[in-house]
mmCIF file with all atom_site columns, C-alpha atoms and ligand atoms in Angstrom:
data_model
loop_
_atom_site.group_PDB
_atom_site.id
_atom_site.type_symbol
_atom_site.label_atom_id
_atom_site.label_alt_id
_atom_site.label_comp_id
_atom_site.label_asym_id
_atom_site.label_entity_id
_atom_site.label_seq_id
_atom_site.pdbx_PDB_ins_code
_atom_site.Cartn_x
_atom_site.Cartn_y
_atom_site.Cartn_z
_atom_site.occupancy
_atom_site.B_iso_or_equiv
_atom_site.pdbx_formal_charge
_atom_site.auth_seq_id
_atom_site.auth_comp_id
_atom_site.auth_asym_id
_atom_site.auth_atom_id
_atom_site.pdbx_PDB_model_num
ATOM   1   C CA  . MET A 1 1   ? 33.644  12.052  -19.927 1.00 51.00 ? 1   MET A CA  1
ATOM   2   C CA  . ILE A 1 2   ? 30.107  12.007  -18.558 1.00 53.00 ? 2   ILE A CA  1
ATOM   3   C CA  . GLU A 1 3   ? 29.819  10.224  -15.206 1.00 58.00 ? 3   GLU A CA  1
ATOM   4   C CA  . ASP A 1 4   ? 27.231  7.474   -14.915 1.00 66.00 ? 4   ASP A CA  1
ATOM   5   C CA  . THR A 1 5   ? 24.477  8.649   -12.661 1.00 77.00 ? 5   THR A CA  1
ATOM   6   C CA  . ALA A 1 6   ? 22.475  6.251   -10.519 1.00 85.00 ? 6   ALA A CA  1
ATOM   7   C CA  . LEU A 1 7   ? 19.352  5.102   -12.334 1.00 89.00 ? 7   LEU A CA  1
ATOM   8   C CA  . PRO A 1 8   ? 16.077  5.632   -10.486 1.00 94.00 ? 8   PRO A CA  1
ATOM   9   C CA  . ALA A 1 9   ? 14.440  2.528   -9.044  1.00 94.00 ? 9   ALA A CA  1
ATOM   10  C CA  . GLU A 1 10  ? 11.329  3.520   -11.014 1.00 96.00 ? 10  GLU A CA  1
ATOM   11  C CA  . LEU A 1 11  ? 13.195  2.931   -14.300 1.00 96.00 ? 11  LEU A CA  1
ATOM   12  C CA  . GLU A 1 12  ? 14.214  -0.553  -13.218 1.00 95.00 ? 12  GLU A CA  1
ATOM   13  C CA  . MET A 1 13  ? 10.605  -1.399  -12.340 1.00 96.00 ? 13  MET A CA  1
ATOM   14  C CA  . LEU A 1 14  ? 9.322   0.036   -15.586 1.00 97.00 ? 14  LEU A CA  1
ATOM   15  C CA  . MET A 1 15  ? 11.899  -1.785  -17.717 1.00 97.00 ? 15  MET A CA  1
ATOM   16  C CA  . ASP A 1 16  ? 11.177  -4.998  -15.870 1.00 96.00 ? 16  ASP A CA  1
ATOM   17  C CA  . VAL A 1 17  ? 7.467   -4.827  -16.761 1.00 98.00 ? 17  VAL A CA  1
ATOM   18  C CA  . ILE A 1 18  ? 8.197   -3.770  -20.359 1.00 98.00 ? 18  ILE A CA  1
ATOM   19  C CA  . ARG A 1 19  ? 10.560  -6.717  -20.836 1.00 97.00 ? 19  ARG A CA  1
ATOM   20  C CA  . ARG A 1 20  ? 8.206   -9.127  -19.080 1.00 97.00 ? 20  ARG A CA  1
ATOM   21  C CA  . ARG A 1 21  ? 5.017   -8.232  -21.032 1.00 98.00 ? 21  ARG A CA  1
ATOM   22  C CA  . ARG A 1 22  ? 4.145   -11.191 -23.221 1.00 98.00 ? 22  ARG A CA  1
ATOM   23  C CA  . SER A 1 23  ? 1.592   -12.241 -25.764 1.00 98.00 ? 23  SER A CA  1
ATOM   24  C CA  . ILE A 1 24  ? 0.285   -15.541 -24.418 1.00 98.00 ? 24  ILE A CA  1
ATOM   25  C CA  . SER A 1 25  ? -2.013  -17.394 -26.780 1.00 98.00 ? 25  SER A CA  1
ATOM   26  C CA  . GLN A 1 26  ? -5.458  -18.783 -25.915 1.00 98.00 ? 26  GLN A CA  1
ATOM   27  C CA  . ASP A 1 27  ? -4.106  -22.344 -25.868 1.00 98.00 ? 27  ASP A CA  1
ATOM   28  C CA  . GLN A 1 28  ? -1.607  -21.355 -23.172 1.00 98.00 ? 28  GLN A CA  1
ATOM   29  C CA  . LEU A 1 29  ? -4.023  -19.561 -20.848 1.00 98.00 ? 29  LEU A CA  1
ATOM   30  C CA  . SER A 1 30  ? -6.154  -20.861 -18.007 1.00 98.00 ? 30  SER A CA  1
ATOM   31  C CA  . PRO A 1 31  ? -9.889  -20.387 -18.679 1.00 98.00 ? 31  PRO A CA  1
ATOM   32  C CA  . GLU A 1 32  ? -10.460 -19.623 -14.974 1.00 98.00 ? 32  GLU A CA  1
ATOM   33  C CA  . PRO A 1 33  ? -12.022 -16.206 -14.222 1.00 98.00 ? 33  PRO A CA  1
ATOM   34  C CA  . ILE A 1 34  ? -9.802  -13.317 -13.142 1.00 98.00 ? 34  ILE A CA  1
ATOM   35  C CA  . PRO A 1 35  ? -10.773 -10.365 -10.902 1.00 98.00 ? 35  PRO A CA  1
ATOM   36  C CA  . MET A 1 36  ? -12.538 -7.685  -12.944 1.00 98.00 ? 36  MET A CA  1
ATOM   37  C CA  . GLU A 1 37  ? -10.642 -5.159  -10.818 1.00 98.00 ? 37  GLU A CA  1
ATOM   38  C CA  . TYR A 1 38  ? -7.562  -6.156  -12.858 1.00 98.00 ? 38  TYR A CA  1
ATOM   39  C CA  . ILE A 1 39  ? -9.410  -5.282  -16.064 1.00 98.00 ? 39  ILE A CA  1
ATOM   40  C CA  . ARG A 1 40  ? -10.396 -1.901  -14.631 1.00 98.00 ? 40  ARG A CA  1
ATOM   41  C CA  . TRP A 1 41  ? -6.712  -1.129  -13.947 1.00 98.00 ? 41  TRP A CA  1
ATOM   42  C CA  . MET A 1 42  ? -5.842  -2.126  -17.516 1.00 99.00 ? 42  MET A CA  1
ATOM   43  C CA  . LEU A 1 43  ? -8.531  0.194   -18.897 1.00 99.00 ? 43  LEU A CA  1
ATOM   44  C CA  . GLU A 1 44  ? -7.443  3.040   -16.619 1.00 98.00 ? 44  GLU A CA  1
ATOM   45  C CA  . ALA A 1 45  ? -3.890  2.665   -17.965 1.00 98.00 ? 45  ALA A CA  1
ATOM   46  C CA  . ALA A 1 46  ? -5.191  2.533   -21.555 1.00 99.00 ? 46  ALA A CA  1
ATOM   47  C CA  . ASN A 1 47  ? -6.950  5.830   -21.019 1.00 98.00 ? 47  ASN A CA  1
ATOM   48  C CA  . TYR A 1 48  ? -3.603  7.574   -20.384 1.00 98.00 ? 48  TYR A CA  1
ATOM   49  C CA  . ALA A 1 49  ? -2.240  6.779   -23.848 1.00 98.00 ? 49  ALA A CA  1
ATOM   50  C CA  . PRO A 1 50  ? -0.962  9.686   -25.920 1.00 98.00 ? 50  PRO A CA  1
ATOM   51  C CA  . THR A 1 51  ? -3.622  11.095  -28.257 1.00 98.00 ? 51  THR A CA  1
ATOM   52  C CA  . HIS A 1 52  ? -3.246  13.789  -30.919 1.00 97.00 ? 52  HIS A CA  1
ATOM   53  C CA  . GLY A 1 53  ? -5.797  16.535  -30.313 1.00 96.00 ? 53  GLY A CA  1
ATOM   54  C CA  . LEU A 1 54  ? -7.007  14.693  -27.193 1.00 97.00 ? 54  LEU A CA  1
ATOM   55  C CA  . THR A 1 55  ? -9.518  12.760  -29.274 1.00 97.00 ? 55  THR A CA  1
ATOM   56  C CA  . GLU A 1 56  ? -9.075  9.700   -27.003 1.00 98.00 ? 56  GLU A CA  1
ATOM   57  C CA  . PRO A 1 57  ? -10.191 7.424   -29.869 1.00 98.00 ? 57  PRO A CA  1
ATOM   58  C CA  . TRP A 1 58  ? -10.024 4.038   -28.043 1.00 98.00 ? 58  TRP A CA  1
ATOM   59  C CA  . ARG A 1 59  ? -13.377 2.265   -27.620 1.00 98.00 ? 59  ARG A CA  1
ATOM   60  C CA  . PHE A 1 60  ? -13.454 -1.008  -25.708 1.00 98.00 ? 60  PHE A CA  1
ATOM   61  C CA  . THR A 1 61  ? -16.154 -3.570  -24.954 1.00 98.00 ? 61  THR A CA  1
ATOM   62  C CA  . VAL A 1 62  ? -15.361 -6.133  -22.262 1.00 98.00 ? 62  VAL A CA  1
ATOM   63  C CA  . PHE A 1 63  ? -16.784 -9.661  -22.535 1.00 98.00 ? 63  PHE A CA  1
ATOM   64  C CA  . SER A 1 64  ? -16.625 -12.196 -19.716 1.00 98.00 ? 64  SER A CA  1
ATOM   65  C CA  . GLY A 1 65  ? -18.692 -15.055 -18.314 1.00 98.00 ? 65  GLY A CA  1
ATOM   66  C CA  . GLU A 1 66  ? -21.732 -16.167 -20.311 1.00 98.00 ? 66  GLU A CA  1
ATOM   67  C CA  . GLU A 1 67  ? -21.606 -13.014 -22.475 1.00 98.00 ? 67  GLU A CA  1
ATOM   68  C CA  . ARG A 1 68  ? -18.791 -14.730 -24.346 1.00 98.00 ? 68  ARG A CA  1
ATOM   69  C CA  . ARG A 1 69  ? -21.283 -17.153 -25.893 1.00 98.00 ? 69  ARG A CA  1
ATOM   70  C CA  . ALA A 1 70  ? -22.791 -14.438 -28.103 1.00 98.00 ? 70  ALA A CA  1
ATOM   71  C CA  . LEU A 1 71  ? -19.272 -13.245 -28.943 1.00 98.00 ? 71  LEU A CA  1
ATOM   72  C CA  . GLY A 1 72  ? -18.330 -16.744 -30.120 1.00 98.00 ? 72  GLY A CA  1
ATOM   73  C CA  . GLU A 1 73  ? -21.483 -16.842 -32.244 1.00 98.00 ? 73  GLU A CA  1
ATOM   74  C CA  . ALA A 1 74  ? -20.489 -13.490 -33.781 1.00 98.00 ? 74  ALA A CA  1
ATOM   75  C CA  . PHE A 1 75  ? -16.963 -14.780 -34.572 1.00 98.00 ? 75  PHE A CA  1
ATOM   76  C CA  . ALA A 1 76  ? -18.468 -17.877 -36.211 1.00 98.00 ? 76  ALA A CA  1
ATOM   77  C CA  . GLN A 1 77  ? -20.937 -15.775 -38.207 1.00 98.00 ? 77  GLN A CA  1
ATOM   78  C CA  . SER A 1 78  ? -18.103 -13.487 -39.347 1.00 98.00 ? 78  SER A CA  1
ATOM   79  C CA  . TYR A 1 79  ? -16.036 -16.521 -40.329 1.00 97.00 ? 79  TYR A CA  1
ATOM   80  C CA  . ARG A 1 80  ? -18.922 -17.736 -42.488 1.00 97.00 ? 80  ARG A CA  1
ATOM   81  C CA  . LEU A 1 81  ? -19.190 -14.327 -44.145 1.00 97.00 ? 81  LEU A CA  1
ATOM   82  C CA  . ALA A 1 82  ? -15.437 -13.991 -44.716 1.00 96.00 ? 82  ALA A CA  1
ATOM   83  C CA  . PHE A 1 83  ? -14.680 -17.539 -45.872 1.00 96.00 ? 83  PHE A CA  1
ATOM   84  C CA  . THR A 1 84  ? -17.110 -18.802 -48.472 1.00 95.00 ? 84  THR A CA  1
ATOM   85  C CA  . GLY A 1 85  ? -17.101 -21.738 -50.891 1.00 96.00 ? 85  GLY A CA  1
ATOM   86  C CA  . GLU A 1 86  ? -13.841 -23.695 -50.921 1.00 96.00 ? 86  GLU A CA  1
ATOM   87  C CA  . ALA A 1 87  ? -12.340 -21.449 -48.233 1.00 96.00 ? 87  ALA A CA  1
ATOM   88  C CA  . PHE A 1 88  ? -14.949 -22.477 -45.643 1.00 96.00 ? 88  PHE A CA  1
ATOM   89  C CA  . GLN A 1 89  ? -13.832 -25.166 -43.204 1.00 96.00 ? 89  GLN A CA  1
ATOM   90  C CA  . GLU A 1 90  ? -16.267 -26.633 -40.717 1.00 97.00 ? 90  GLU A CA  1
ATOM   91  C CA  . SER A 1 91  ? -13.521 -27.215 -38.101 1.00 97.00 ? 91  SER A CA  1
ATOM   92  C CA  . ALA A 1 92  ? -12.324 -23.584 -38.299 1.00 97.00 ? 92  ALA A CA  1
ATOM   93  C CA  . TRP A 1 93  ? -15.927 -22.371 -38.009 1.00 97.00 ? 93  TRP A CA  1
ATOM   94  C CA  . ILE A 1 94  ? -16.392 -24.421 -34.822 1.00 98.00 ? 94  ILE A CA  1
ATOM   95  C CA  . ALA A 1 95  ? -13.023 -23.214 -33.493 1.00 97.00 ? 95  ALA A CA  1
ATOM   96  C CA  . GLN A 1 96  ? -14.151 -19.591 -33.896 1.00 97.00 ? 96  GLN A CA  1
ATOM   97  C CA  . LYS A 1 97  ? -17.268 -20.340 -31.852 1.00 97.00 ? 97  LYS A CA  1
ATOM   98  C CA  . GLU A 1 98  ? -15.384 -22.208 -29.121 1.00 98.00 ? 98  GLU A CA  1
ATOM   99  C CA  . ARG A 1 99  ? -12.262 -20.059 -28.742 1.00 98.00 ? 99  ARG A CA  1
ATOM   100 C CA  . VAL A 1 100 ? -14.008 -17.537 -26.481 1.00 98.00 ? 100 VAL A CA  1
ATOM   101 C CA  . TRP A 1 101 ? -14.045 -20.088 -23.619 1.00 98.00 ? 101 TRP A CA  1
ATOM   102 C CA  . LYS A 1 102 ? -10.262 -20.372 -23.627 1.00 98.00 ? 102 LYS A CA  1
ATOM   103 C CA  . ALA A 1 103 ? -9.655  -16.925 -22.098 1.00 98.00 ? 103 ALA A CA  1
ATOM   104 C CA  . PRO A 1 104 ? -11.817 -15.504 -19.281 1.00 98.00 ? 104 PRO A CA  1
ATOM   105 C CA  . VAL A 1 105 ? -11.907 -11.945 -20.652 1.00 98.00 ? 105 VAL A CA  1
ATOM   106 C CA  . TRP A 1 106 ? -12.106 -10.633 -24.218 1.00 98.00 ? 106 TRP A CA  1
ATOM   107 C CA  . ILE A 1 107 ? -11.790 -6.897  -24.881 1.00 98.00 ? 107 ILE A CA  1
ATOM   108 C CA  . SER A 1 108 ? -12.742 -5.560  -28.300 1.00 98.00 ? 108 SER A CA  1
ATOM   109 C CA  . ILE A 1 109 ? -10.352 -2.910  -29.585 1.00 98.00 ? 109 ILE A CA  1
ATOM   110 C CA  . GLY A 1 110 ? -12.231 -0.191  -31.416 1.00 98.00 ? 110 GLY A CA  1
ATOM   111 C CA  . VAL A 1 111 ? -11.079 3.072   -32.925 1.00 98.00 ? 111 VAL A CA  1
ATOM   112 C CA  . ARG A 1 112 ? -13.244 6.176   -33.258 1.00 98.00 ? 112 ARG A CA  1
ATOM   113 C CA  . VAL A 1 113 ? -12.276 8.028   -36.423 1.00 97.00 ? 113 VAL A CA  1
ATOM   114 C CA  . GLY A 1 114 ? -13.234 11.291  -38.086 1.00 91.00 ? 114 GLY A CA  1
ATOM   115 C CA  . THR A 1 115 ? -13.938 13.279  -34.944 1.00 93.00 ? 115 THR A CA  1
ATOM   116 C CA  . HIS A 1 116 ? -11.222 15.874  -35.646 1.00 92.00 ? 116 HIS A CA  1
ATOM   117 C CA  . PRO A 1 117 ? -10.775 17.431  -39.102 1.00 92.00 ? 117 PRO A CA  1
ATOM   118 C CA  . LYS A 1 118 ? -6.964  17.588  -38.844 1.00 93.00 ? 118 LYS A CA  1
ATOM   119 C CA  . ILE A 1 119 ? -6.267  14.128  -37.466 1.00 96.00 ? 119 ILE A CA  1
ATOM   120 C CA  . PRO A 1 120 ? -5.890  11.306  -40.000 1.00 96.00 ? 120 PRO A CA  1
ATOM   121 C CA  . GLU A 1 121 ? -7.098  7.786   -39.315 1.00 97.00 ? 121 GLU A CA  1
ATOM   122 C CA  . TRP A 1 122 ? -3.593  6.398   -38.916 1.00 98.00 ? 122 TRP A CA  1
ATOM   123 C CA  . GLU A 1 123 ? -2.927  8.684   -35.954 1.00 98.00 ? 123 GLU A CA  1
ATOM   124 C CA  . GLU A 1 124 ? -6.113  7.538   -34.262 1.00 98.00 ? 124 GLU A CA  1
ATOM   125 C CA  . ILE A 1 125 ? -5.113  3.900   -34.839 1.00 98.00 ? 125 ILE A CA  1
ATOM   126 C CA  . ALA A 1 126 ? -1.632  4.657   -33.472 1.00 98.00 ? 126 ALA A CA  1
ATOM   127 C CA  . ALA A 1 127 ? -3.178  6.173   -30.339 1.00 98.00 ? 127 ALA A CA  1
ATOM   128 C CA  . VAL A 1 128 ? -5.323  3.058   -29.843 1.00 99.00 ? 128 VAL A CA  1
ATOM   129 C CA  . ALA A 1 129 ? -2.232  0.856   -30.213 1.00 99.00 ? 129 ALA A CA  1
ATOM   130 C CA  . CYS A 1 130 ? -0.538  2.926   -27.487 1.00 99.00 ? 130 CYS A CA  1
ATOM   131 C CA  . ALA A 1 131 ? -3.620  2.413   -25.296 1.00 99.00 ? 131 ALA A CA  1
ATOM   132 C CA  . VAL A 1 132 ? -3.505  -1.351  -25.853 1.00 99.00 ? 132 VAL A CA  1
ATOM   133 C CA  . GLN A 1 133 ? 0.185   -1.407  -24.950 1.00 98.00 ? 133 GLN A CA  1
ATOM   134 C CA  . ASN A 1 134 ? -0.561  0.438   -21.683 1.00 98.00 ? 134 ASN A CA  1
ATOM   135 C CA  . ALA A 1 135 ? -3.253  -2.127  -20.855 1.00 99.00 ? 135 ALA A CA  1
ATOM   136 C CA  . HIS A 1 136 ? -0.983  -5.020  -21.793 1.00 98.00 ? 136 HIS A CA  1
ATOM   137 C CA  . LEU A 1 137 ? 1.796   -3.678  -19.541 1.00 98.00 ? 137 LEU A CA  1
ATOM   138 C CA  . VAL A 1 138 ? -0.596  -3.502  -16.597 1.00 98.00 ? 138 VAL A CA  1
ATOM   139 C CA  . ALA A 1 139 ? -1.695  -7.065  -17.361 1.00 98.00 ? 139 ALA A CA  1
ATOM   140 C CA  . ALA A 1 140 ? 1.960   -8.170  -17.223 1.00 98.00 ? 140 ALA A CA  1
ATOM   141 C CA  . SER A 1 141 ? 2.483   -6.348  -13.917 1.00 98.00 ? 141 SER A CA  1
ATOM   142 C CA  . LEU A 1 142 ? -0.466  -8.359  -12.530 1.00 98.00 ? 142 LEU A CA  1
ATOM   143 C CA  . GLY A 1 143 ? 0.992   -11.647 -13.787 1.00 98.00 ? 143 GLY A CA  1
ATOM   144 C CA  . LEU A 1 144 ? -1.582  -11.930 -16.568 1.00 98.00 ? 144 LEU A CA  1
ATOM   145 C CA  . GLY A 1 145 ? -1.003  -12.946 -20.137 1.00 98.00 ? 145 GLY A CA  1
ATOM   146 C CA  . ALA A 1 146 ? -2.792  -11.068 -22.899 1.00 98.00 ? 146 ALA A CA  1
ATOM   147 C CA  . PHE A 1 147 ? -2.888  -11.354 -26.656 1.00 98.00 ? 147 PHE A CA  1
ATOM   148 C CA  . TRP A 1 148 ? -3.922  -8.956  -29.453 1.00 98.00 ? 148 TRP A CA  1
ATOM   149 C CA  . THR A 1 149 ? -5.679  -11.100 -32.032 1.00 98.00 ? 149 THR A CA  1
ATOM   150 C CA  . SER A 1 150 ? -6.424  -9.386  -35.331 1.00 97.00 ? 150 SER A CA  1
ATOM   151 C CA  . GLY A 1 151 ? -7.307  -12.117 -37.823 1.00 93.00 ? 151 GLY A CA  1
ATOM   152 C CA  . LEU A 1 152 ? -10.089 -11.582 -40.337 1.00 90.00 ? 152 LEU A CA  1
ATOM   153 C CA  . PRO A 1 153 ? -13.091 -13.115 -38.586 1.00 92.00 ? 153 PRO A CA  1
ATOM   154 C CA  . VAL A 1 154 ? -12.449 -11.261 -35.338 1.00 94.00 ? 154 VAL A CA  1
ATOM   155 C CA  . ARG A 1 155 ? -12.134 -7.855  -36.978 1.00 95.00 ? 155 ARG A CA  1
ATOM   156 C CA  . HIS A 1 156 ? -14.781 -8.410  -39.659 1.00 97.00 ? 156 HIS A CA  1
ATOM   157 C CA  . GLU A 1 157 ? -17.383 -5.630  -39.972 1.00 96.00 ? 157 GLU A CA  1
ATOM   158 C CA  . ASN A 1 158 ? -20.020 -8.088  -38.738 1.00 98.00 ? 158 ASN A CA  1
ATOM   159 C CA  . THR A 1 159 ? -18.045 -8.464  -35.481 1.00 98.00 ? 159 THR A CA  1
ATOM   160 C CA  . ALA A 1 160 ? -17.561 -4.677  -35.390 1.00 98.00 ? 160 ALA A CA  1
ATOM   161 C CA  . ARG A 1 161 ? -21.326 -4.140  -35.463 1.00 98.00 ? 161 ARG A CA  1
ATOM   162 C CA  . PHE A 1 162 ? -21.788 -6.832  -32.819 1.00 98.00 ? 162 PHE A CA  1
ATOM   163 C CA  . VAL A 1 163 ? -19.518 -4.920  -30.409 1.00 98.00 ? 163 VAL A CA  1
ATOM   164 C CA  . GLY A 1 164 ? -21.349 -1.664  -31.161 1.00 97.00 ? 164 GLY A CA  1
ATOM   165 C CA  . LEU A 1 165 ? -19.025 -0.026  -33.694 1.00 98.00 ? 165 LEU A CA  1
ATOM   166 C CA  . GLU A 1 166 ? -20.599 1.642   -36.734 1.00 96.00 ? 166 GLU A CA  1
ATOM   167 C CA  . PRO A 1 167 ? -18.616 2.920   -39.762 1.00 96.00 ? 167 PRO A CA  1
ATOM   168 C CA  . PRO A 1 168 ? -16.408 4.899   -40.036 1.00 96.00 ? 168 PRO A CA  1
ATOM   169 C CA  . ASP A 1 169 ? -15.310 3.535   -36.645 1.00 97.00 ? 169 ASP A CA  1
ATOM   170 C CA  . LYS A 1 170 ? -13.310 0.332   -36.955 1.00 97.00 ? 170 LYS A CA  1
ATOM   171 C CA  . LEU A 1 171 ? -12.571 -2.824  -35.039 1.00 98.00 ? 171 LEU A CA  1
ATOM   172 C CA  . LEU A 1 172 ? -8.841  -3.573  -34.723 1.00 98.00 ? 172 LEU A CA  1
ATOM   173 C CA  . GLY A 1 173 ? -9.267  -6.982  -33.117 1.00 98.00 ? 173 GLY A CA  1
ATOM   174 C CA  . PHE A 1 174 ? -9.456  -8.183  -29.524 1.00 98.00 ? 174 PHE A CA  1
ATOM   175 C CA  . LEU A 1 175 ? -7.172  -8.274  -26.526 1.00 98.00 ? 175 LEU A CA  1
ATOM   176 C CA  . TYR A 1 176 ? -7.918  -11.436 -24.604 1.00 98.00 ? 176 TYR A CA  1
ATOM   177 C CA  . VAL A 1 177 ? -6.605  -11.826 -21.077 1.00 98.00 ? 177 VAL A CA  1
ATOM   178 C CA  . GLY A 1 178 ? -6.068  -14.608 -18.562 1.00 98.00 ? 178 GLY A CA  1
ATOM   179 C CA  . ARG A 1 179 ? -3.649  -16.269 -16.215 1.00 98.00 ? 179 ARG A CA  1
ATOM   180 C CA  . PRO A 1 180 ? -0.936  -18.192 -18.025 1.00 98.00 ? 180 PRO A CA  1
ATOM   181 C CA  . ALA A 1 181 ? -1.133  -21.978 -17.784 1.00 98.00 ? 181 ALA A CA  1
ATOM   182 C CA  . ILE A 1 182 ? 2.517   -22.286 -18.824 1.00 98.00 ? 182 ILE A CA  1
ATOM   183 C CA  . PRO A 1 183 ? 5.802   -21.007 -17.369 1.00 98.00 ? 183 PRO A CA  1
ATOM   184 C CA  . TRP A 1 184 ? 6.121   -17.323 -18.240 1.00 98.00 ? 184 TRP A CA  1
ATOM   185 C CA  . PRO A 1 185 ? 7.598   -17.188 -21.784 1.00 96.00 ? 185 PRO A CA  1
ATOM   186 C CA  . LYS A 1 186 ? 10.807  -15.328 -22.588 1.00 94.00 ? 186 LYS A CA  1
ATOM   187 C CA  . ALA A 1 187 ? 10.899  -12.435 -25.062 1.00 94.00 ? 187 ALA A CA  1
ATOM   188 C CA  . ARG A 1 188 ? 12.480  -12.982 -28.459 1.00 93.00 ? 188 ARG A CA  1
ATOM   189 C CA  . ARG A 1 189 ? 13.963  -9.782  -29.845 1.00 96.00 ? 189 ARG A CA  1
ATOM   190 C CA  . ARG A 1 190 ? 16.959  -8.835  -31.947 1.00 97.00 ? 190 ARG A CA  1
ATOM   191 C CA  . PRO A 1 191 ? 19.109  -6.096  -30.354 1.00 97.00 ? 191 PRO A CA  1
ATOM   192 C CA  . TRP A 1 192 ? 17.677  -2.593  -30.658 1.00 97.00 ? 192 TRP A CA  1
ATOM   193 C CA  . GLU A 1 193 ? 21.056  -1.414  -31.949 1.00 97.00 ? 193 GLU A CA  1
ATOM   194 C CA  . GLU A 1 194 ? 20.283  -3.158  -35.281 1.00 98.00 ? 194 GLU A CA  1
ATOM   195 C CA  . LYS A 1 195 ? 17.330  -0.836  -35.839 1.00 98.00 ? 195 LYS A CA  1
ATOM   196 C CA  . VAL A 1 196 ? 18.839  2.478   -34.802 1.00 98.00 ? 196 VAL A CA  1
ATOM   197 C CA  . VAL A 1 197 ? 21.126  4.897   -36.644 1.00 98.00 ? 197 VAL A CA  1
ATOM   198 C CA  . TRP A 1 198 ? 22.953  7.458   -34.529 1.00 98.00 ? 198 TRP A CA  1
ATOM   199 C CA  . ARG A 1 199 ? 23.765  10.757  -36.197 1.00 98.00 ? 199 ARG A CA  1
ATOM   200 C CA  . GLY A 1 200 ? 25.729  13.289  -34.163 1.00 93.00 ? 200 GLY A CA  1
HETATM 201 C C1  . FMN B 2 .   ? -1.496  -4.862  -33.846 1.00 71.10 ? 301 FMN B C1  1
HETATM 202 C C2  . FMN B 2 .   ? -1.122  -6.259  -33.474 1.00 71.10 ? 301 FMN B C2  1
HETATM 203 C C3  . FMN B 2 .   ? -1.861  -7.310  -33.969 1.00 71.10 ? 301 FMN B C3  1
HETATM 204 C C4  . FMN B 2 .   ? -1.515  -8.633  -33.672 1.00 71.10 ? 301 FMN B C4  1
HETATM 205 N N1  . FMN B 2 .   ? -2.255  -9.654  -34.216 1.00 71.10 ? 301 FMN B N1  1
HETATM 206 C C5  . FMN B 2 .   ? -1.845  -10.938 -34.037 1.00 71.10 ? 301 FMN B C5  1
HETATM 207 C C6  . FMN B 2 .   ? -2.546  -12.020 -34.654 1.00 71.10 ? 301 FMN B C6  1
HETATM 208 O O1  . FMN B 2 .   ? -3.589  -11.832 -35.300 1.00 71.10 ? 301 FMN B O1  1
HETATM 209 N N2  . FMN B 2 .   ? -2.044  -13.265 -34.511 1.00 71.10 ? 301 FMN B N2  1
HETATM 210 C C7  . FMN B 2 .   ? -0.898  -13.494 -33.800 1.00 71.10 ? 301 FMN B C7  1
HETATM 211 O O2  . FMN B 2 .   ? -0.446  -14.650 -33.762 1.00 71.10 ? 301 FMN B O2  1
HETATM 212 N N3  . FMN B 2 .   ? -0.270  -12.516 -33.124 1.00 71.10 ? 301 FMN B N3  1
HETATM 213 C C8  . FMN B 2 .   ? -0.713  -11.233 -33.223 1.00 71.10 ? 301 FMN B C8  1
HETATM 214 N N4  . FMN B 2 .   ? -0.072  -10.217 -32.546 1.00 71.10 ? 301 FMN B N4  1
HETATM 215 C C9  . FMN B 2 .   ? 0.881   -10.548 -31.452 1.00 71.10 ? 301 FMN B C9  1
HETATM 216 C C10 . FMN B 2 .   ? 2.286   -10.851 -31.897 1.00 71.10 ? 301 FMN B C10 1
HETATM 217 O O3  . FMN B 2 .   ? 2.321   -12.177 -32.379 1.00 71.10 ? 301 FMN B O3  1
HETATM 218 C C11 . FMN B 2 .   ? 3.238   -10.727 -30.693 1.00 71.10 ? 301 FMN B C11 1
HETATM 219 O O4  . FMN B 2 .   ? 3.253   -9.424  -30.225 1.00 71.10 ? 301 FMN B O4  1
HETATM 220 C C12 . FMN B 2 .   ? 4.660   -11.156 -31.084 1.00 71.10 ? 301 FMN B C12 1
HETATM 221 O O5  . FMN B 2 .   ? 4.692   -12.534 -31.284 1.00 71.10 ? 301 FMN B O5  1
HETATM 222 C C13 . FMN B 2 .   ? 5.696   -10.794 -30.032 1.00 71.10 ? 301 FMN B C13 1
HETATM 223 O O6  . FMN B 2 .   ? 5.418   -11.419 -28.820 1.00 71.10 ? 301 FMN B O6  1
HETATM 224 P P1  . FMN B 2 .   ? 5.325   -10.572 -27.471 1.00 71.10 ? 301 FMN B P1  1
HETATM 225 O O7  . FMN B 2 .   ? 4.127   -9.647  -27.607 1.00 71.10 ? 301 FMN B O7  1
HETATM 226 O O8  . FMN B 2 .   ? 5.171   -11.577 -26.382 1.00 71.10 ? 301 FMN B O8  1
HETATM 227 O O9  . FMN B 2 .   ? 6.602   -9.768  -27.322 1.00 71.10 ? 301 FMN B O9  1
HETATM 228 C C14 . FMN B 2 .   ? -0.404  -8.889  -32.819 1.00 71.10 ? 301 FMN B C14 1
HETATM 229 C C15 . FMN B 2 .   ? 0.313   -7.815  -32.289 1.00 71.10 ? 301 FMN B C15 1
HETATM 230 C C16 . FMN B 2 .   ? -0.036  -6.517  -32.603 1.00 71.10 ? 301 FMN B C16 1
HETATM 231 C C17 . FMN B 2 .   ? 0.761   -5.365  -32.018 1.00 71.10 ? 301 FMN B C17 1
#
């Protein structure tokens, strides 16, 4: 029988942050500003994500303060383009414009594609998702909530152009960040054992 070996303290710290990371929605965040130093740490962590062929395809734009006004206008414009006729709702259009004030920092999540002949788009998107996870883990370690929002108006090509992405590059949504205004939520997950088959 294999003896249990002592687990390194580093693993405990890492697992603690992984379990603690939470998506905290805009209605549960404080709109108060947060130190931009925290955002720099998140972006530094994002930059260490795995990347096939070292293409480093993540492209971020950070919005805070008054710059969020133009972002809200872009969301509202994209909503108008995406939801026409019967689908258009005045209240939802206003909500798109106003939502930017609910979180102090909004980071657009862009993916650069087509820079390497052998690397398909899905691998570049996967690398960006890894980068976002790194950033989100750092946010959790700093006591910040963050949320990847990917609904249609926020990732519409009109919003993509607004944040400086031109085709074939794509916008995958936004990670907004702030201090939680609620007690830290608990994770809801089914046991990992349900999703794993052991062979051998
Ligand atoms: C790629 C991606 C896109 C997401 N987009 C949305 C979204 O548009 N709306 C939403 O309610 N949650 C979105 N989420 C967040 C999930 O709701 C959240 O991760 C899930 O509820 C689990 O909560 P947790 O992150 O706190 O563990 C997204 C998550 C990922 C990874």
